[in-house]
XYZ file of C-alpha atoms in Angstrom:
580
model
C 144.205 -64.340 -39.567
C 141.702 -62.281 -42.154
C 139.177 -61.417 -39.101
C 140.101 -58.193 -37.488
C 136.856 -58.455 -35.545
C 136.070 -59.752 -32.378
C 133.104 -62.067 -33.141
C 134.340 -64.000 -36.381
C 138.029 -65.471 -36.702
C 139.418 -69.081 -38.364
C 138.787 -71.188 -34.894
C 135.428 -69.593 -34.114
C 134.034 -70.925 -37.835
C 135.944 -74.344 -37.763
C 134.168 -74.857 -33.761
C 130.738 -74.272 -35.528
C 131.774 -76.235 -38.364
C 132.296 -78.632 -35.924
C 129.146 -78.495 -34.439
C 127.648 -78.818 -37.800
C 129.331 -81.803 -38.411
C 128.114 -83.671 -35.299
C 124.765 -82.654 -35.268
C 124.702 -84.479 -39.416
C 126.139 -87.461 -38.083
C 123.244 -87.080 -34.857
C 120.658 -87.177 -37.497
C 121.888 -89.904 -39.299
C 122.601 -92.039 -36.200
C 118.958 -91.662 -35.481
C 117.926 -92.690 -38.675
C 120.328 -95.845 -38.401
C 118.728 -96.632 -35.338
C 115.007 -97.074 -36.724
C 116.403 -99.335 -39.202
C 118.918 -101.403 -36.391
C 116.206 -104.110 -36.174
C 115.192 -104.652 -39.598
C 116.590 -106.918 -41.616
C 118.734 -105.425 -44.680
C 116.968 -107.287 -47.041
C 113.717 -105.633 -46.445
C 115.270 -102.389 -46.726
C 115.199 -100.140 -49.404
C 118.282 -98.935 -50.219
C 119.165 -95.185 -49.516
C 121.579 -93.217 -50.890
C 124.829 -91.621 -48.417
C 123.499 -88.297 -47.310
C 127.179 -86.706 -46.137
C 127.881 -83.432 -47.391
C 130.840 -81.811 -48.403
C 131.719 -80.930 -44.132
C 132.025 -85.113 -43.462
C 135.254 -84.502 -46.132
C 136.777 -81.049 -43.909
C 137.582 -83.695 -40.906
C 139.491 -86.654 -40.701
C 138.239 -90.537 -40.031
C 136.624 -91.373 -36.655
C 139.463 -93.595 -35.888
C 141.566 -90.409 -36.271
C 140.008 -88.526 -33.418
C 141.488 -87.932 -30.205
C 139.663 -89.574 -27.002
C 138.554 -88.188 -24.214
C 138.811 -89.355 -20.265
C 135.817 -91.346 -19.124
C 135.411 -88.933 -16.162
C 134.150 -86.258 -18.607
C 132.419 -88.651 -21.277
C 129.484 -89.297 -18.860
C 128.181 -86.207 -18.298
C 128.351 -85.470 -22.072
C 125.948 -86.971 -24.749
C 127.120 -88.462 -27.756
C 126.783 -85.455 -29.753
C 128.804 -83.051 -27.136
C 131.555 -85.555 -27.144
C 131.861 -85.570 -30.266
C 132.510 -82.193 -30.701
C 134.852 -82.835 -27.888
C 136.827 -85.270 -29.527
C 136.606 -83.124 -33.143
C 137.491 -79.866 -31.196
C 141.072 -81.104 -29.712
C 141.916 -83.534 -32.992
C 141.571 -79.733 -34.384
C 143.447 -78.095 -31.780
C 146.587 -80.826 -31.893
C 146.743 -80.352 -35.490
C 146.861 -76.547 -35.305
C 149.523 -76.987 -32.990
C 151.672 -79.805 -34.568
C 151.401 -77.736 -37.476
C 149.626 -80.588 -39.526
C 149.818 -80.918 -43.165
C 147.378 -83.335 -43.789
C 144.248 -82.849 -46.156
C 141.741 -82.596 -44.024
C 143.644 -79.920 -41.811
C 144.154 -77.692 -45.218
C 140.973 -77.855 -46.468
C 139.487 -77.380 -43.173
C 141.280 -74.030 -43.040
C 140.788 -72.592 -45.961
C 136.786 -73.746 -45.882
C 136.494 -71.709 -42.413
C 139.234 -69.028 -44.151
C 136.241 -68.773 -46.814
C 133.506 -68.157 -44.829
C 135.267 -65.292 -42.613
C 136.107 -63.833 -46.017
C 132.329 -64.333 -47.221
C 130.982 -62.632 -44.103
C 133.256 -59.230 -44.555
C 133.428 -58.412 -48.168
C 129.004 -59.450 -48.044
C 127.235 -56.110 -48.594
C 124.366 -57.049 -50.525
C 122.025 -58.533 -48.047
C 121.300 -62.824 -47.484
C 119.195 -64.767 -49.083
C 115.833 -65.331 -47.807
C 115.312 -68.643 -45.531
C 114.275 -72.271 -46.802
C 111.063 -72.306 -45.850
C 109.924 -76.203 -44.888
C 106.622 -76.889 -42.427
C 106.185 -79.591 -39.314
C 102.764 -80.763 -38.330
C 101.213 -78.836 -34.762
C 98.179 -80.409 -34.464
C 95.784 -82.035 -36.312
C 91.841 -81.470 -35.918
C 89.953 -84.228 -37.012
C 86.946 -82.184 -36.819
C 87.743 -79.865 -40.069
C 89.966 -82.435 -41.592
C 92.863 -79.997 -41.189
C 96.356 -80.054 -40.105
C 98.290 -76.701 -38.689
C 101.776 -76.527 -39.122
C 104.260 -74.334 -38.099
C 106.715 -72.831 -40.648
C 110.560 -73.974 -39.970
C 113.341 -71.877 -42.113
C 117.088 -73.030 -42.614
C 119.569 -70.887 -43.708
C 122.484 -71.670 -46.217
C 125.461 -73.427 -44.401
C 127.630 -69.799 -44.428
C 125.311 -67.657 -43.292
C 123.678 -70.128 -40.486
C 127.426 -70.155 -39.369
C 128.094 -66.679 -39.420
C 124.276 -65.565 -37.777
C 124.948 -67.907 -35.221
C 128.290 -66.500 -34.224
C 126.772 -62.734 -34.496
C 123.991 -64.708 -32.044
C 126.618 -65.482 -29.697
C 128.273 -62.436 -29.560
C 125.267 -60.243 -29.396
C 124.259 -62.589 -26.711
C 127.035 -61.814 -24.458
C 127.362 -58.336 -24.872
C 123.608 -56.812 -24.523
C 123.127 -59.787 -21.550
C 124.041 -57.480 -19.017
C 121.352 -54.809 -20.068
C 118.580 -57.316 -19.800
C 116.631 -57.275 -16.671
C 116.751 -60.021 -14.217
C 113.021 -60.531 -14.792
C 113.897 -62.046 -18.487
C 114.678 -65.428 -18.340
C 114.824 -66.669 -21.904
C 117.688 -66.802 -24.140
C 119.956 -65.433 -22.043
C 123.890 -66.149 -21.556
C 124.167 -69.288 -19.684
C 126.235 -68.388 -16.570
C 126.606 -70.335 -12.688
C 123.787 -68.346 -11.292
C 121.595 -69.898 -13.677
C 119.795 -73.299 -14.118
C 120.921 -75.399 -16.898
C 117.433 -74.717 -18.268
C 116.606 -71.093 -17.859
C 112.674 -71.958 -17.023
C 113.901 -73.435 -14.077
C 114.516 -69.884 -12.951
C 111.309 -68.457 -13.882
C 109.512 -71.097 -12.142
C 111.397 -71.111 -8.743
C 111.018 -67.376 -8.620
C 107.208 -67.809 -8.645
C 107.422 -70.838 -6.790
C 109.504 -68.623 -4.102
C 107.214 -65.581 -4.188
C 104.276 -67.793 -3.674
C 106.073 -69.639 -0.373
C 106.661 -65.738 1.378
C 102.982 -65.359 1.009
C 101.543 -68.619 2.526
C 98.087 -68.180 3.586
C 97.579 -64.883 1.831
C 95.293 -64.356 -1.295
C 97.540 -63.410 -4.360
C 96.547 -62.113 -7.882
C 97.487 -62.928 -10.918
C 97.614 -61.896 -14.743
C 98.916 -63.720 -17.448
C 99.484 -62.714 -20.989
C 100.835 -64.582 -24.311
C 101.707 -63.148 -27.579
C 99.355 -64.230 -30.564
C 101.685 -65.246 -33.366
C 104.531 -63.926 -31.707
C 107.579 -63.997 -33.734
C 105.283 -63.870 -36.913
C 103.623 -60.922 -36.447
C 106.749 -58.977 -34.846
C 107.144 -55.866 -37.100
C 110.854 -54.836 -38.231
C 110.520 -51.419 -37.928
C 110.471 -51.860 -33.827
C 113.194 -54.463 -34.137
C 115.231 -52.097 -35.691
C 114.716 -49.316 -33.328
C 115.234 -51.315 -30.138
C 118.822 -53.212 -31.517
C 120.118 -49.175 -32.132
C 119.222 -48.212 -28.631
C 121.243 -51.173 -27.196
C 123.918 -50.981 -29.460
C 124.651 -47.359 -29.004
C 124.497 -48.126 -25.126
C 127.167 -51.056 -25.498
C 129.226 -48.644 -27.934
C 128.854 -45.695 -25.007
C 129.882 -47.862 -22.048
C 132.956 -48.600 -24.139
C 132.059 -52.590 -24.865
C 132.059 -52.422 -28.704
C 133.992 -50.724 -31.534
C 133.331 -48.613 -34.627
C 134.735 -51.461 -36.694
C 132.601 -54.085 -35.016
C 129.519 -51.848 -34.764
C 129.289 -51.404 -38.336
C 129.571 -55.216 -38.804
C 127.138 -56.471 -36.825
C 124.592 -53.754 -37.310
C 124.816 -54.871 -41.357
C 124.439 -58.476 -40.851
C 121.952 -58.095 -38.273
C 120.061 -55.475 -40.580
C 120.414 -58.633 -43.192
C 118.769 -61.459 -40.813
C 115.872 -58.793 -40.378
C 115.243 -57.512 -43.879
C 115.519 -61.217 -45.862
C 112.497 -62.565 -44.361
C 109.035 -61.258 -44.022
C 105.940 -63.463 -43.228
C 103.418 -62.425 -45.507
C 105.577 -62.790 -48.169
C 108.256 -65.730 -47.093
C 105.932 -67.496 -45.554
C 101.881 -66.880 -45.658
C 101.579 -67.114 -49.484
C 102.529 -70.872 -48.871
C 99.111 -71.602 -48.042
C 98.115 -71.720 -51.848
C 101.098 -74.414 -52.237
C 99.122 -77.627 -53.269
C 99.784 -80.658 -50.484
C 102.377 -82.076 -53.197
C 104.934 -78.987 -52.950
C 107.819 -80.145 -51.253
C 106.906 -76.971 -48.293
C 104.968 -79.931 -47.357
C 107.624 -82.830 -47.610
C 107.936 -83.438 -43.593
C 103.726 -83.764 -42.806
C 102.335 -86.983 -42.434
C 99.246 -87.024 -43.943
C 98.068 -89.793 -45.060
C 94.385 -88.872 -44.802
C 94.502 -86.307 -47.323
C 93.816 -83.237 -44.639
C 94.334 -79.601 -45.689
C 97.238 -77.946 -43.885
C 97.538 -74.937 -43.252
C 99.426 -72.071 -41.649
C 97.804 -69.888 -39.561
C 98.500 -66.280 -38.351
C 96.375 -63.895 -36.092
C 92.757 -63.994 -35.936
C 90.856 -61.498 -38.250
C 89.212 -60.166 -35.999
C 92.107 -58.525 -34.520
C 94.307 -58.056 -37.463
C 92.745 -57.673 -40.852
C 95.121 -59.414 -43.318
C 94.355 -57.324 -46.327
C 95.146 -54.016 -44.033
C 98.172 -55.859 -41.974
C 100.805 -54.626 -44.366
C 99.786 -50.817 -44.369
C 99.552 -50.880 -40.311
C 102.713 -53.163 -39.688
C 104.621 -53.107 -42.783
C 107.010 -56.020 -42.639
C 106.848 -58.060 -39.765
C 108.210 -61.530 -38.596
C 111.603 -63.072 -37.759
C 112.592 -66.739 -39.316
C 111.525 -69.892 -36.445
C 114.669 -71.644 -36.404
C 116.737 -68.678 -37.262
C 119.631 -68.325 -34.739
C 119.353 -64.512 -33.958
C 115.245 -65.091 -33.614
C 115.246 -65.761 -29.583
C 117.488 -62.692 -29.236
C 115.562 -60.274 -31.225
C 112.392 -61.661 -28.706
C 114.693 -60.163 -25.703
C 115.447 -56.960 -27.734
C 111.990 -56.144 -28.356
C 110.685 -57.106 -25.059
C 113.433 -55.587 -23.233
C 111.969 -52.154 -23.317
C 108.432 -53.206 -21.969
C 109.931 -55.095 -19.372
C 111.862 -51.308 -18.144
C 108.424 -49.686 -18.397
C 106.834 -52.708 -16.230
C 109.612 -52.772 -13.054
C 109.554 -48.736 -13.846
C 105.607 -49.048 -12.928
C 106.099 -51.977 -9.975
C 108.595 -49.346 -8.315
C 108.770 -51.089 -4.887
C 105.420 -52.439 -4.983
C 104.381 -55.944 -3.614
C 104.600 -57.371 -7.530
C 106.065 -60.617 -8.917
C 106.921 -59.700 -12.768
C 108.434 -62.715 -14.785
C 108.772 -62.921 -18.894
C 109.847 -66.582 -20.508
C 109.921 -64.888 -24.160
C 106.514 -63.733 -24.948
C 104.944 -65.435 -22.246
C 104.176 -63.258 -19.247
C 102.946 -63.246 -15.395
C 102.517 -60.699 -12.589
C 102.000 -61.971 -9.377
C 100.560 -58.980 -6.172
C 99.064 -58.521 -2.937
C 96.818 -55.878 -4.067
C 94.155 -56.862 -7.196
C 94.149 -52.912 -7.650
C 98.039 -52.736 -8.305
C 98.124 -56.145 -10.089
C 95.178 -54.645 -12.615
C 96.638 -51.521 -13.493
C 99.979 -52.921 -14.279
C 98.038 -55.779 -16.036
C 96.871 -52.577 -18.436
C 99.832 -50.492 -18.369
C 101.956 -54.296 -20.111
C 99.052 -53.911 -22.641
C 99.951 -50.741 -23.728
C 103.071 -51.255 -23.727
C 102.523 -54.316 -26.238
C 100.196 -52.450 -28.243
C 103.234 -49.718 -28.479
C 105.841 -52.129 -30.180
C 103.103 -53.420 -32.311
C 102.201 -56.771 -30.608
C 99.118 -58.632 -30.618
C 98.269 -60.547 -27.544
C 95.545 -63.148 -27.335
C 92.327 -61.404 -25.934
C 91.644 -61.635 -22.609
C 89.596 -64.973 -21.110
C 86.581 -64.370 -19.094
C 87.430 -65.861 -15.493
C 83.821 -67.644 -15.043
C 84.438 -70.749 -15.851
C 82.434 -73.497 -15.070
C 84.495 -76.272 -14.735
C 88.412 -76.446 -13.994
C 88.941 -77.830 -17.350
C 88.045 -74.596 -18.912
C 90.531 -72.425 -16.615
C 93.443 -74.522 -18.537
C 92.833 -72.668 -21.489
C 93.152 -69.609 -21.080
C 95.997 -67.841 -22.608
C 95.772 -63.787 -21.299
C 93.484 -63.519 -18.556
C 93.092 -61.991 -14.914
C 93.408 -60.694 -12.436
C 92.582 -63.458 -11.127
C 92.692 -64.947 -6.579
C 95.035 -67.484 -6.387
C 94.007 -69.114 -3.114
C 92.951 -72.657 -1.603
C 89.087 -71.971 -1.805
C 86.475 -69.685 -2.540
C 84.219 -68.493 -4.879
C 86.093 -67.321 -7.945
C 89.044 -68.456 -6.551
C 91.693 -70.763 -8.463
C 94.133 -72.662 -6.603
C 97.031 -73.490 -9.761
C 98.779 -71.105 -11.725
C 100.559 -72.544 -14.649
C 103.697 -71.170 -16.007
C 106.703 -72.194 -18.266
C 105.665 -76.256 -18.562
C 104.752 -76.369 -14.411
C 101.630 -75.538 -12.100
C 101.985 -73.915 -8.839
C 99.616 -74.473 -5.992
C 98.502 -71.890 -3.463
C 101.042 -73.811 -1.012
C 104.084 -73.276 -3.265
C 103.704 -76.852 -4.584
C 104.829 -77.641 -7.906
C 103.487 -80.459 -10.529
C 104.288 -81.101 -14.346
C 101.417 -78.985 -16.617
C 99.003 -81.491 -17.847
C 100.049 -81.133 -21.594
C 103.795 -81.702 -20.728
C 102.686 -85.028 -19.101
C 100.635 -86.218 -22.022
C 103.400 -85.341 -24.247
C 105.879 -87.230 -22.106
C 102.967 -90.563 -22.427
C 102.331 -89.952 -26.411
C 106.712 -89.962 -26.437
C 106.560 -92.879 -25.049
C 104.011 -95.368 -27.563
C 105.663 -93.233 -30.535
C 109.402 -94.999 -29.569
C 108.015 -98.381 -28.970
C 105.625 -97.728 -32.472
C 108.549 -96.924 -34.335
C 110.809 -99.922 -33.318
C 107.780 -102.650 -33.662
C 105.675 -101.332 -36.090
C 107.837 -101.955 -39.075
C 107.598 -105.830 -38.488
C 103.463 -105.003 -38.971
C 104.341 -103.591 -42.733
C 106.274 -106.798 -43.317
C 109.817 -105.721 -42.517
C 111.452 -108.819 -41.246
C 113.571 -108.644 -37.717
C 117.334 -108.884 -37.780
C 117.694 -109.917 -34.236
C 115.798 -112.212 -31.571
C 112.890 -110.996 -30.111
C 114.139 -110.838 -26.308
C 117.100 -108.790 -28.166
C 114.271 -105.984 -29.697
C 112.665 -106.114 -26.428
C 115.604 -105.460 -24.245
C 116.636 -102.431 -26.443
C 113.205 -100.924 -26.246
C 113.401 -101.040 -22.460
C 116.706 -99.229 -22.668
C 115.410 -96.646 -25.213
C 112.958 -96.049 -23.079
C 114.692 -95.509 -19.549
C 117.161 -93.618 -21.204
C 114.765 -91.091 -22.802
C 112.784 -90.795 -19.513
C 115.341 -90.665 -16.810
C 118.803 -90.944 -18.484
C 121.812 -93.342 -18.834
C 121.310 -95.021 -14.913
C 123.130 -97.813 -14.443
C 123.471 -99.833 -10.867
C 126.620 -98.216 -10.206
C 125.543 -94.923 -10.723
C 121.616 -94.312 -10.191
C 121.936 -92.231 -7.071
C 122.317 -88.437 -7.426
C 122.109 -88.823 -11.167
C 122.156 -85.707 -12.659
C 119.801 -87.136 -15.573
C 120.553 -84.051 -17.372
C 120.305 -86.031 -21.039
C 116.389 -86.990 -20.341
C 113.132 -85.493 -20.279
C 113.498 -85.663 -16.136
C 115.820 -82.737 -15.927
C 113.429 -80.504 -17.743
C 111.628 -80.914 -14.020
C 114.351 -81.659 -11.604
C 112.727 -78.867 -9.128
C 110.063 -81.030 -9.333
C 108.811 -81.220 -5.001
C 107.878 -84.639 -3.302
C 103.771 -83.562 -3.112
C 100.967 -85.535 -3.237
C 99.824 -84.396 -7.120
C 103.413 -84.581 -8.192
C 103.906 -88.189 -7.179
C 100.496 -89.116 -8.802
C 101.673 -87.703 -11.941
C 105.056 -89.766 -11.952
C 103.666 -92.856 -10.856
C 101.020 -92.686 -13.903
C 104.121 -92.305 -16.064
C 105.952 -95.458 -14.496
C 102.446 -96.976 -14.796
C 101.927 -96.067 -18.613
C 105.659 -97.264 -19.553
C 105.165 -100.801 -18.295
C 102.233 -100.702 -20.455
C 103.760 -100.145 -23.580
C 106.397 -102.324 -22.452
C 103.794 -104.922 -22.057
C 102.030 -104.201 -25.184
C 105.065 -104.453 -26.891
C 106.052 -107.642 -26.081
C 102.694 -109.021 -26.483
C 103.646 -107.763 -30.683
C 106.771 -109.097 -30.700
C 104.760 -112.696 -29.778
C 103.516 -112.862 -32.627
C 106.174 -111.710 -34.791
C 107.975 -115.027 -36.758
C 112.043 -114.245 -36.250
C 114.529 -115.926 -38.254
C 117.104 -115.299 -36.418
C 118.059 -118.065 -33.695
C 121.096 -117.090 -32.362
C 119.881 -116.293 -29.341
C 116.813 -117.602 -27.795
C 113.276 -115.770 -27.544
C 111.696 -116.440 -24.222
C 109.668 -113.266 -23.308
C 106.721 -115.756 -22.049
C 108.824 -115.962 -19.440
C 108.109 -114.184 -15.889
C 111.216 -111.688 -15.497
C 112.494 -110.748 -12.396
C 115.314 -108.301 -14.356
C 112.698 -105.606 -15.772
C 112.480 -102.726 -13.516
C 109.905 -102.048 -10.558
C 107.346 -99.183 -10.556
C 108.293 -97.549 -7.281
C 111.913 -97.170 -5.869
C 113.631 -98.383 -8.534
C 116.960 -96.804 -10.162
C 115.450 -96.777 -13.684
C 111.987 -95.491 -12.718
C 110.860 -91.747 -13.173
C 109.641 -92.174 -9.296
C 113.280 -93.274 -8.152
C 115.070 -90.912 -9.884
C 112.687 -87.823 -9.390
C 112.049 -88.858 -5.618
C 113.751 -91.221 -3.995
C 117.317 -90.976 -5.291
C 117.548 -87.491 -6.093
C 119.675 -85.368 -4.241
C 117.707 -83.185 -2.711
């Protein structure tokens, strides 16, 4: 093998050239399926978008299968990979000869050879933006900058990410939950584990009065200055290389390529100067707007961070969103502030918990709980991080409480003057009984999900596409699309103890049987048989030339699912056939 080092060798490139190859043919499946229904003849015809990776791997029909015992838990891009990852492995071992086998070798032979004799830095990110939000208001739309790296250096970051991962995992604190090395103590999705452990702190203190202070990061990874970066990855590496877990030889690798992710990018330069782009630049390619809105992307306010004076008190700052070493470098830099806050709890009566940049410290004592609140600001204001300011607590109305970003201390109680009885954290609130429910924004993203699938499958025949199949045929696979998204692939064999862990449901599988959690389900049960019904009320009046199979959606069905109880509800599946 060329690779003498531990993180980059033939197999570990051709298993993320693997992955690259799946997630391609992911994107084009989806694609495919907006354009299932339409007839071909009122499509436009688009040109084959495989790359030079479809030609490293053989036909489909050439892959090796997989038992059905371990193709249901999988989605269809993991089993893929599956499939890919032993056809590779059986060739390797059969000594194959074929093509695809050779040139699959020496691509990945290539790339480890690219990453060692590479001394002169990476190029600098493609910069493209998505649409946040959009505020009628100002007739403006906020985006967020995405960058993408060249195919050989996304491959060899993201094994650096992996192997960084693993060995600094053990020096991050138990109170960091993001990012970190996937292991059996852990949830599936780490927030899980943030959430329970407030969820759990909040149970041993029924019927007390708790406080609480939250901060968030303004800008986080944009405004995260390199010089600190820098400083923090030495300190950990020189710990790994004194407990004996790293090498000279691997040491000065990964410090130079990791050096390289952090120097190619800065966000003044890479990304801020987009602004003067016109909305024709292709920067702007993947924004709808078809109102003609300036976009825009935004950094800190002014008032806390000149612009003109940012470069001379930060120098260069920001890591690439979408970059694979960009969560990690969060841990790094946070790691430290996170010693100096359990060095300050020191036995105290204090919940800490960090999800990235996102904070919360939960006490007894408001004294304790405020000067730790100010001792995490200085610590933040030490690495050169801006938080948002801090949210006056009188609020007049519960609505306003919800937007708060950094505020407290704060009672967390049932009632009271000045007392609030929901903290929100990671995508859940938690009541002053330990009671959880889905955070109001997750649920109204969850509701918009839902009218954007059914939009995108019936709204073509609007624009004059014409349907290739019967109606009850379009309607039948939006109801599918739609449990599947929301609760999984349940069938009638299989619906209890579902592990639903390929839906938006197992983003909340903690989710407790309470009376504002079962309100919040229902209204998504509730809102789903709308669209359902405003969907077929469309596809009525939609003229279908294709009579191959009857359309009789006027018809009263007693096959489309139930609200409550049912297997391919989100209230059977998060409730009643769980198990708990």
């Amino acid at each position: 093998m060329l690779s003498h080092l531990s993180f980059i060798n033939r197999d570990k490139v051709v298993m993320k050239l693997i992955k690259q190859r799946c997630k391609l043919a992911n994107q084009q499946s989806i694609i495919e399926q907006k354009r299932e229904f339409i007839k071909k003849t009122s499509l436009k015809f688009r040109k084959d978008v495989r790359n030079e990776i479809y030609n490293l791997f053989p036909p489909r029909k050439k892959w090796h299968q997989i038992e059905p015992k371990k193709r249901y838990n999988l989605d269809s891009v993991a089993r893929n990979e599956l499939r890919l990852k032993r056809t590779y492995q059986w060739a390797k071992r059969k000594g194959c000869d074929e093509d695809w086998y050779i040139n699959l070798c020496q691509k990945a032979d290539e790339i480890v050879r690219y990453a060692i004799i590479r001394d002169i830095g990476i190029e600098p990110p493609y910069v493209t933006a998505i649409e946040k939000k959009s505020i009628d208001k100002e007739r403006k739309i906020i985006c967020r900058p995405i960058c993408c790296f060249s195919m050989y250096d996304k491959i060899i970051l993201s094994l650096l990410n992996n192997y960084l991962t693993s060995l600094f995992d053990d020096y991050f604190l138990k109170c960091s939950y993001a990012f970190r090395k996937p292991s059996k103590e852990r949830e599936q999705f780490q927030h899980l584990d943030a959430i329970l452990a407030v969820q759990n702190y909040r149970k041993c203190h029924l019927g007390q009065s708790l406080f609480v202070a939250e901060c968030d990061m303004q800008k986080f990874y944009d405004t995260i200055s390199h010089e600190v970066i820098k400083k923090c990855f030495i300190r950990l590496l020189q710990r790994a290389k004194k407990d004996g877990k790293i090498g000279n030889p691997d040491l000065k690798f990964v410090k130079r390529w990791f050096f390289a992710y952090v120097d190619c990018f800065d966000f003044l330069h890479n990304v801020w100067i987009l602004n003067k782009k016109p909305i024709s630049h292709p920067v702007w390619k993947n924004v709808k707007n078809s109102k003609g809105y300036n976009l825009e992307i935004q950094w800190i306010d002014k008032k806390l961070l000149d612009r003109r004076l940012a470069k001379k008190k930060k120098g260069r700052v920001g890591v690439p969103q979408g970059g694979s070493l960009s969560g990690l470098i969060a841990n790094i830099v946070m790691h430290y502030i996170d010693m100096e806050m359990l060095n300050e709890i020191n036995g105290k009566d204090i919940l800490y918990c960090r999800f990235c940049d996102d904070m919360i410290l939960v006490g007894v004592d408001k004294e304790e709980v405020t000067y730790s609140f100010q001792r995490y600001g200085k610590a933040i204001k030490k690495a050169k991080l801006i938080a948002h300011p801090s949210e006056p607590m009188e609020t007049k109305c519960m609505k306003d409480f919800w937007k708060g970003k950094t505020r407290g201390p704060y009672e967390w109680n049932e009632t009271g003057k000045d007392v609030y009885p929901w903290v929100t954290f990671v995508g859940f609130d938690v009541n002053w009984k330990g009671n959880l429910r889905i955070r109001q924004s997750s649920l109204k993203k969850q509701m918009e999900k839902q009218t954007r699938i059914a939009n995108e499958l019936i709204l073509p025949y609007k624009y004059g596409k014409l349907p290739r199949y019967s109606k009850e045929t379009i309607y039948e696979s939006l109801k599918g699309r739609l449990i599947s998204t929301s609760v999984g692939r349940v069938t009638f064999w299989n619906y209890h103890n579902n592990r639903n862990i390929h839906s938006w449901m197992s983003a909340f599988s903690i989710l407790d049987k309470n009376p504002w959690s079962e309100n919040q389900i229902k209204s998504l049960d509730r809102h789903k048989q709308v669209v359902l019904a405003r969907a077929k009320k469309k596809l009525q009046n939609i003229q279908c030339t294709n009579k191959k199979k009857k359309d009789n959606l006027c018809e009263n069905h007693e096959n489309t699912f139930t609200f409550r109880g049912s297997p391919f509800s989100y209230y059977g599946q998060c409730f009643v056939y769980k198990d708990l």
